Coordinates of C-alpha atoms and ligand atoms in Angstrom, one line a residue:
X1 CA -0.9 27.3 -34.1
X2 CA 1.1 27.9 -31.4
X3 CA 0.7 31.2 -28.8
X4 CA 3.7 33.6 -28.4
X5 CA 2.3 34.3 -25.1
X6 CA 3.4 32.6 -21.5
X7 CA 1.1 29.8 -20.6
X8 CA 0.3 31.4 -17.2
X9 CA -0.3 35.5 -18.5
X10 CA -4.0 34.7 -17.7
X11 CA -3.6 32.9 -14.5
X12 CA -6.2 33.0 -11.6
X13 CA -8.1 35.2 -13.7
X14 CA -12.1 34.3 -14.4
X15 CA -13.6 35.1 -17.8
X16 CA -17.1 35.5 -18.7
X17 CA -17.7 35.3 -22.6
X18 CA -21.1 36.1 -24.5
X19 CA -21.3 34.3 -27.6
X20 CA -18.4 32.0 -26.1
X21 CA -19.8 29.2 -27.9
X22 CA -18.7 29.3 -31.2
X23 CA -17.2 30.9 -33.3
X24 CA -14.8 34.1 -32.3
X25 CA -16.1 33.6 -29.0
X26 CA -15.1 29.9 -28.5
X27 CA -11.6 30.4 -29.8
X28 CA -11.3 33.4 -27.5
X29 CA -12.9 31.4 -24.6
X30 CA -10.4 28.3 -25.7
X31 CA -7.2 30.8 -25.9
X32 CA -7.9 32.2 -22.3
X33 CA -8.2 28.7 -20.6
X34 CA -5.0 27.3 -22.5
X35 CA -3.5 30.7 -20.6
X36 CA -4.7 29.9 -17.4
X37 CA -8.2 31.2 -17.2
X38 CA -11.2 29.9 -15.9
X39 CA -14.1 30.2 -18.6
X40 CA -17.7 31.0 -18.2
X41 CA -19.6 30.9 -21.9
X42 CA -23.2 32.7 -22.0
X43 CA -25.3 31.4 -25.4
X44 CA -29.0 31.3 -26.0
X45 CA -28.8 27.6 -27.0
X46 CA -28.2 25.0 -24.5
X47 CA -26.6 22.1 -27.3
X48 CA -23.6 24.7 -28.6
X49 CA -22.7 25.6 -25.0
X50 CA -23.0 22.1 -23.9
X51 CA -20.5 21.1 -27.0
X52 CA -18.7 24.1 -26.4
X53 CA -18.1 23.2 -22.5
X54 CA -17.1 19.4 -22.8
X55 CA -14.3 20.6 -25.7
X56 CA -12.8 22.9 -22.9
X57 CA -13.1 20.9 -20.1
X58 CA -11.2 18.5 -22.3
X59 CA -8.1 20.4 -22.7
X60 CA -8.1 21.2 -18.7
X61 CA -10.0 23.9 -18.8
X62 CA -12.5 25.1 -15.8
X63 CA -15.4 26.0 -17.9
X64 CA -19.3 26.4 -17.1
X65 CA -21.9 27.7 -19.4
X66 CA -25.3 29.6 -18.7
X67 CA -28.0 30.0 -20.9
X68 CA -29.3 33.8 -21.9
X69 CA -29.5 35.7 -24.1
X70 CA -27.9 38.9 -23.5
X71 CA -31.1 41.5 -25.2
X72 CA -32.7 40.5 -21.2
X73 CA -31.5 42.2 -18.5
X74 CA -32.7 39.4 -16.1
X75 CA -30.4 36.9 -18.2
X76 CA -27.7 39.3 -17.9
X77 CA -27.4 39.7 -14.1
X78 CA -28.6 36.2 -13.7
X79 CA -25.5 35.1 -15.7
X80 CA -22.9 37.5 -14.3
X81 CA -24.2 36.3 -10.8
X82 CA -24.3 33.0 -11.5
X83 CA -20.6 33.1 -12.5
X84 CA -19.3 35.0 -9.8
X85 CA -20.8 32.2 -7.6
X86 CA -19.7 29.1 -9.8
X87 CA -16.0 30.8 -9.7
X88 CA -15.9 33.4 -7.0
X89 CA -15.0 36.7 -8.9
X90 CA -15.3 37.9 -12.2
X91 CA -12.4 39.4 -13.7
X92 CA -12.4 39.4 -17.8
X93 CA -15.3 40.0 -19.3
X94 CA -15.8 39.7 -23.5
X95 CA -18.7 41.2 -25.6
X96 CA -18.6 38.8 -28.3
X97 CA -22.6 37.9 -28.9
X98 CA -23.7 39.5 -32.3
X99 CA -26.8 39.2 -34.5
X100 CA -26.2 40.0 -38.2
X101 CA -27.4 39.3 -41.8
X102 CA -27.3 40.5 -45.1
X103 CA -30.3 43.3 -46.3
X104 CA -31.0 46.2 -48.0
X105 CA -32.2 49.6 -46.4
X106 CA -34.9 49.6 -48.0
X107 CA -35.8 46.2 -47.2
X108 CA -35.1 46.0 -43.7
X109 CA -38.0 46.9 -41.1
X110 CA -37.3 48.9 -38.3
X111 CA -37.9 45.9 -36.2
X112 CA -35.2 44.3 -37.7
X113 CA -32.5 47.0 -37.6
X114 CA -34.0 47.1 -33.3
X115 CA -33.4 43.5 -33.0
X116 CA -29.3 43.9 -34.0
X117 CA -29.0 47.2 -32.1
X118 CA -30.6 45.3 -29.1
X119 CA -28.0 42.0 -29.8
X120 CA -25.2 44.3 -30.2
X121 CA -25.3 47.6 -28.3
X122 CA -27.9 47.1 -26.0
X123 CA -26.4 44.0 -25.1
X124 CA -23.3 45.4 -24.9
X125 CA -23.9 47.8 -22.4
X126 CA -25.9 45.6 -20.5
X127 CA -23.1 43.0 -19.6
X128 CA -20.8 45.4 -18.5
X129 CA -23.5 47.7 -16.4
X130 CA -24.3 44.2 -14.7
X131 CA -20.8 43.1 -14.5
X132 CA -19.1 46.6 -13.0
X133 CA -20.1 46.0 -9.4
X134 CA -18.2 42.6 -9.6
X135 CA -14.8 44.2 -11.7
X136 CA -14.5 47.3 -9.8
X137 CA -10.7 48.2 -8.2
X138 CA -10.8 46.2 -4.8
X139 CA -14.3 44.8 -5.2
X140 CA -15.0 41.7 -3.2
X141 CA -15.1 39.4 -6.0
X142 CA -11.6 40.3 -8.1
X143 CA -8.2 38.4 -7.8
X144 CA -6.1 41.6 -8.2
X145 CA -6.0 45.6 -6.6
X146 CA -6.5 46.4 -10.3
X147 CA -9.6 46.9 -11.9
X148 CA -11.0 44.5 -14.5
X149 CA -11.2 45.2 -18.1
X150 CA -14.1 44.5 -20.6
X151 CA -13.4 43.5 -24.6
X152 CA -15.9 44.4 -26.6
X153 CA -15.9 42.7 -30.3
X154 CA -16.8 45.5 -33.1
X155 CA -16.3 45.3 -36.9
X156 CA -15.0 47.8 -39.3
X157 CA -18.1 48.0 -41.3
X158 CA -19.1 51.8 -39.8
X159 CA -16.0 53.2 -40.6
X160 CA -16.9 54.1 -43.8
X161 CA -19.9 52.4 -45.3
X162 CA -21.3 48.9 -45.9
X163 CA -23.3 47.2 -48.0
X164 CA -26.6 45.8 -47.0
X165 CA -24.8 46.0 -43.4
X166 CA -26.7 49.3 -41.9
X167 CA -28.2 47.8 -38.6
X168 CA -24.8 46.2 -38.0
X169 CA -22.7 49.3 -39.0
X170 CA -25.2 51.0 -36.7
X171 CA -24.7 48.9 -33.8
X172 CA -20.8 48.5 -34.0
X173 CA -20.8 52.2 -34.0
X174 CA -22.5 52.3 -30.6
X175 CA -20.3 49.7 -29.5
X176 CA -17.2 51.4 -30.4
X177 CA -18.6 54.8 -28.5
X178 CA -19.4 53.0 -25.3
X179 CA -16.0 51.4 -25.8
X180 CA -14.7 55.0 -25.5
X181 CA -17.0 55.9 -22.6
X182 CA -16.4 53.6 -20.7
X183 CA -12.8 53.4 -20.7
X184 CA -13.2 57.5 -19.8
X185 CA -15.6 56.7 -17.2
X186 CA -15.0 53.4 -15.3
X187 CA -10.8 54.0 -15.9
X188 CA -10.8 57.0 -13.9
X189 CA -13.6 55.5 -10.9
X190 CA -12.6 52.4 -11.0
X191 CA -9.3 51.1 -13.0
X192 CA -11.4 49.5 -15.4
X193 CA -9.9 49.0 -19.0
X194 CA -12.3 48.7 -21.7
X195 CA -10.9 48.3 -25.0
X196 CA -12.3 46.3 -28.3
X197 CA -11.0 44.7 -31.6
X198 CA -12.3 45.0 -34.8
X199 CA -12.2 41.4 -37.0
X200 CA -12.2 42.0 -40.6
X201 CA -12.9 38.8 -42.7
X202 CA -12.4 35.4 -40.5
X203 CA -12.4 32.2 -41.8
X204 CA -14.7 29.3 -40.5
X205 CA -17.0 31.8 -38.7
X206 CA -20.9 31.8 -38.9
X207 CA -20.5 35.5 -39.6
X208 CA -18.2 34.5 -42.7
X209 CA -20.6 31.7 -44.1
X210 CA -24.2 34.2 -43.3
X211 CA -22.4 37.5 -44.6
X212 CA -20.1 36.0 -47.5
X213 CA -20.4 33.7 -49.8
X214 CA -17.6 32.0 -51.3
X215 CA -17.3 34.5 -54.1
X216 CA -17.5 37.1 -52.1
X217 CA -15.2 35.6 -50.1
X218 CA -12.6 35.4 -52.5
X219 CA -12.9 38.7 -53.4
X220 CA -11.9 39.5 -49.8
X221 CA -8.7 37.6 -50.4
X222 CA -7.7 39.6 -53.5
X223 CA -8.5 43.1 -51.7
X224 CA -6.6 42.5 -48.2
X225 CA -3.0 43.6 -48.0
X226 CA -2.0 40.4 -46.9
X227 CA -3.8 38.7 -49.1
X228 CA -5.4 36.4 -47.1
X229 CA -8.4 35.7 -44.5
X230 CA -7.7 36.2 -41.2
X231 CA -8.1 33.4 -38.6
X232 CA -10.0 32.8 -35.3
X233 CA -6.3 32.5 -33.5
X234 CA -5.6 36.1 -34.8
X235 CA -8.8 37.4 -32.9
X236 CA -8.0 35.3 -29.5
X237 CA -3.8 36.4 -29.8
X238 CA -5.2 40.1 -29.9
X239 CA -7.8 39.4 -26.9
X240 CA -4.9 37.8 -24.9
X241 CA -2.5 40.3 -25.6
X242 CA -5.4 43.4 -24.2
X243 CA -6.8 41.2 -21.2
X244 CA -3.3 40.3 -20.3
X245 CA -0.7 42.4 -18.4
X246 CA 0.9 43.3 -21.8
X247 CA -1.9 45.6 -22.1
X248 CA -2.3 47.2 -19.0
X249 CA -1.7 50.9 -20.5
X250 CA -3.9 50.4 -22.5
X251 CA -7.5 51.8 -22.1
X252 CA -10.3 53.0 -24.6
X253 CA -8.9 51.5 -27.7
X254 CA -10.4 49.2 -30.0
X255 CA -7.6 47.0 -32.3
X256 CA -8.4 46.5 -35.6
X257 CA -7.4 42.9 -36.7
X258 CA -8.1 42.7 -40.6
X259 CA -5.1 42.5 -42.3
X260 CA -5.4 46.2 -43.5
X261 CA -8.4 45.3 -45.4
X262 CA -10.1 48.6 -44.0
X263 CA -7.8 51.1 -45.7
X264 CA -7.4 49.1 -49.2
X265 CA -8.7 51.1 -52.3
X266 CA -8.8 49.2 -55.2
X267 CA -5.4 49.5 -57.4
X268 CA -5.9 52.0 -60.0
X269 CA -2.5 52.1 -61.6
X270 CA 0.5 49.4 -61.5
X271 CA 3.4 50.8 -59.6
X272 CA 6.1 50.8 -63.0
X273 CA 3.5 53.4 -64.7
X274 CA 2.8 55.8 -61.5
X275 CA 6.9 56.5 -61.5
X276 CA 7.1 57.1 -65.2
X277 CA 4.0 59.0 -65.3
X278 CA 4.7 61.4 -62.0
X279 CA 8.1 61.9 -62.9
X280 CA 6.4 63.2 -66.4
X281 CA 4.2 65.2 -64.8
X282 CA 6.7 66.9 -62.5
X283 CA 9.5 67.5 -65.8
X284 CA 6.1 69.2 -67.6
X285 CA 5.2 71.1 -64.5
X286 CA 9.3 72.3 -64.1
X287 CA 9.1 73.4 -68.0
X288 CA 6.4 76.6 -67.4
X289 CA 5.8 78.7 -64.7
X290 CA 4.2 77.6 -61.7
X291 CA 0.9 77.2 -61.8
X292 CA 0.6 78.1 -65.8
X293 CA 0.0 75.2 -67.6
X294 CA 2.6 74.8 -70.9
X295 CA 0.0 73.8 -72.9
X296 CA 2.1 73.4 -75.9
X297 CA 3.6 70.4 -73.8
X298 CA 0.5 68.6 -72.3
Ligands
COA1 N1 -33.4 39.8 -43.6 C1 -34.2 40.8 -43.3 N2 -34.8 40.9 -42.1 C2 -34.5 40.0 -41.2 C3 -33.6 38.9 -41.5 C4 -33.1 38.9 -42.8 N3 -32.2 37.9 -43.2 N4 -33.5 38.1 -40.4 C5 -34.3 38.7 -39.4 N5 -34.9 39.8 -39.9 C6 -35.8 40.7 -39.2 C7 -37.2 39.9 -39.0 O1 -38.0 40.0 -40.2 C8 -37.8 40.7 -37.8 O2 -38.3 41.9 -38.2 P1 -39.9 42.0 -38.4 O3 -40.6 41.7 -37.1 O4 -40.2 43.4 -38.8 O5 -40.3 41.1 -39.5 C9 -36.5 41.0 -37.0 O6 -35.4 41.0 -37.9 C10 -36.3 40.0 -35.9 O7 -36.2 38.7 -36.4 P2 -36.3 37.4 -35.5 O8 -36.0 36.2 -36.4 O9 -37.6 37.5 -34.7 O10 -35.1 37.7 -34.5 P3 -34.4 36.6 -33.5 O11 -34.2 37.3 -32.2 O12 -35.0 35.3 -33.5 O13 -33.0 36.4 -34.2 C11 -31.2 37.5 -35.5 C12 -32.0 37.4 -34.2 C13 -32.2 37.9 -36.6 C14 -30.1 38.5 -35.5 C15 -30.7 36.1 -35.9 O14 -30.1 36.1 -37.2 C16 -29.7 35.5 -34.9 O15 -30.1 35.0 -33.9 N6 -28.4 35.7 -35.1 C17 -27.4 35.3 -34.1 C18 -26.2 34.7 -34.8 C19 -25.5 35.5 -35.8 O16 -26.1 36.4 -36.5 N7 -24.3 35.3 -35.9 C20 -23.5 36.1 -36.9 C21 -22.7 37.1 -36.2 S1 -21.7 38.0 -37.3

């Protein structure tokens, strides 16, 4: 599909991607280059980010990708250095690595709900503590007198509750707080924006195919308010749009990008019987006095 955006909005810019890859994190990756960004992609395996680096260097895209695995800080500084030297700055950088699968409470072990927290919010904060020197306001290493800005990739799981999803739910939660704290903390030093989105249900993701099968996946379908998936575009038009310019008020937000799937309750009366039946209710409650039920009339 083609981008609303300018070709250019992303121009001079360098990105650094965890998870970049595949998945969210490739289209994302994909969407910056094609708007002028160069692209560094950090994975733990060497085939995906070798596949991942020939596609983008095929559209034109300056792209590099280090191995690590972002639950190591020595990966994580390694990788952030390593791309400041391949590009000379570091301007954009994305949370996008995740770990996640389907399990009860009670049959998760602690170790397991650790190992997400770790992938997730540990990582998380990681990245951007290693990153901050090189995204400060006026640091050596950025293409602009404005700070950088830091997108970190949540879910909507934690807002209410999930099934069989309470490491992740857990996780994202953290996410979304440092998310907050950051923006508080490194907008006021340093002119750092830090924002995040919130994916509901994307199609042709390995987070779609581990977490939903395609029953459950059709269910999806029937409960979103626009009635359909969402795609990886719809992720990478969001990124662009808080990485860019267009975003450049905003600080400490995290988009939600789901089709209204969050707020949908399921559909408990067809709209033809809620008019007759409230304006039934309101004749009955006109009849008596207020607050007395006419019981003669119910
Ligand atoms: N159900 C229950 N527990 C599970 C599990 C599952 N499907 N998969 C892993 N675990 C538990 C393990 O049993 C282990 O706990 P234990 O030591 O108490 O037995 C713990 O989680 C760590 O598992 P391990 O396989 O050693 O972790 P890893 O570091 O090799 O892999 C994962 C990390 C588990 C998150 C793996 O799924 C992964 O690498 N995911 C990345 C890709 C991904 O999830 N993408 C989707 C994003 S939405």
């Amino acid at each position: 599909m083609e981008s609303p955006f300018k070709p250019n909005i992303l121009h001079g810019k360098v990105s650094l991607i965890t998870g970049g890859g595949s998945g969210i994190g490739f289209e994302i990756s994909t969407q910056f280059g094609k708007h002028g960004a160069s692209v560094a992609i950090m994975g733990r395996r060497r085939g995906v980010l070798d596949s991942a680096v020939s596609a983008l260097q095929s559209l034109g895209i300056p792209a590099v990708g280090f191995e690590g695995d972002v639950r190591k800080q020595e990966d994580a500084k390694r990788v952030v250095e390593s791309t400041v030297k391949h590009f000379g700055q570091l301007d954009i950088l994305v949370n996008a690595a995740a770990g996640n699968f389907l399990v009860s409470a009670e049959d998760l072990s602690p170790n397991g709900f650790r190992t997400v927290m770790d992938i997730d919010s540990v990582g998380t904060f990681t990245m951007c503590h290693e990153a901050l020197n090189y995204l400060k306001k006026g640091g050596k290493c950025r293409s602009s007198a404005t700070g950088g800005t830091i997108m970190n990739i949540s879910a909507t799981l934690h807002y209410t509750a999930s099934w069989y999803q309470i490491h992740v739910s857990a996780a994202k939660a953290a996410v979304d707080a440092l998310t907050r704290n950051l923006a508080l903390e490194w907008g006021t030093d340093y002119d750092i924006r830090v924002n995040g989105i919130a994916p509901g249900p994307i199609s042709d993701t390995p987070g779609m195919s581990k977490l939903a099968p395609e029953e459950i996946n059709s269910k999806a379908r029937d409960y979103t308010p626009l009635y359909r998936l969402g795609e990886k575009w719809d992720i990478a038009m969001a990124a662009l749009y808080l990485a860019s310019d267009a975003g450049k008020y905003v600080n400490g937000t995290t988009l939600i990008v789901d089709g209204g799937l969050w707020l949908s309750r399921p559909h408990h009366l067809p709209k033809e019987s809620v008019k007759q039946l409230s304006r039934a209710v309101e004749k009955r409650s006109r009849s008596g006095p207020v607050g007395v039920p006419n019981r003669s009339k119910l």
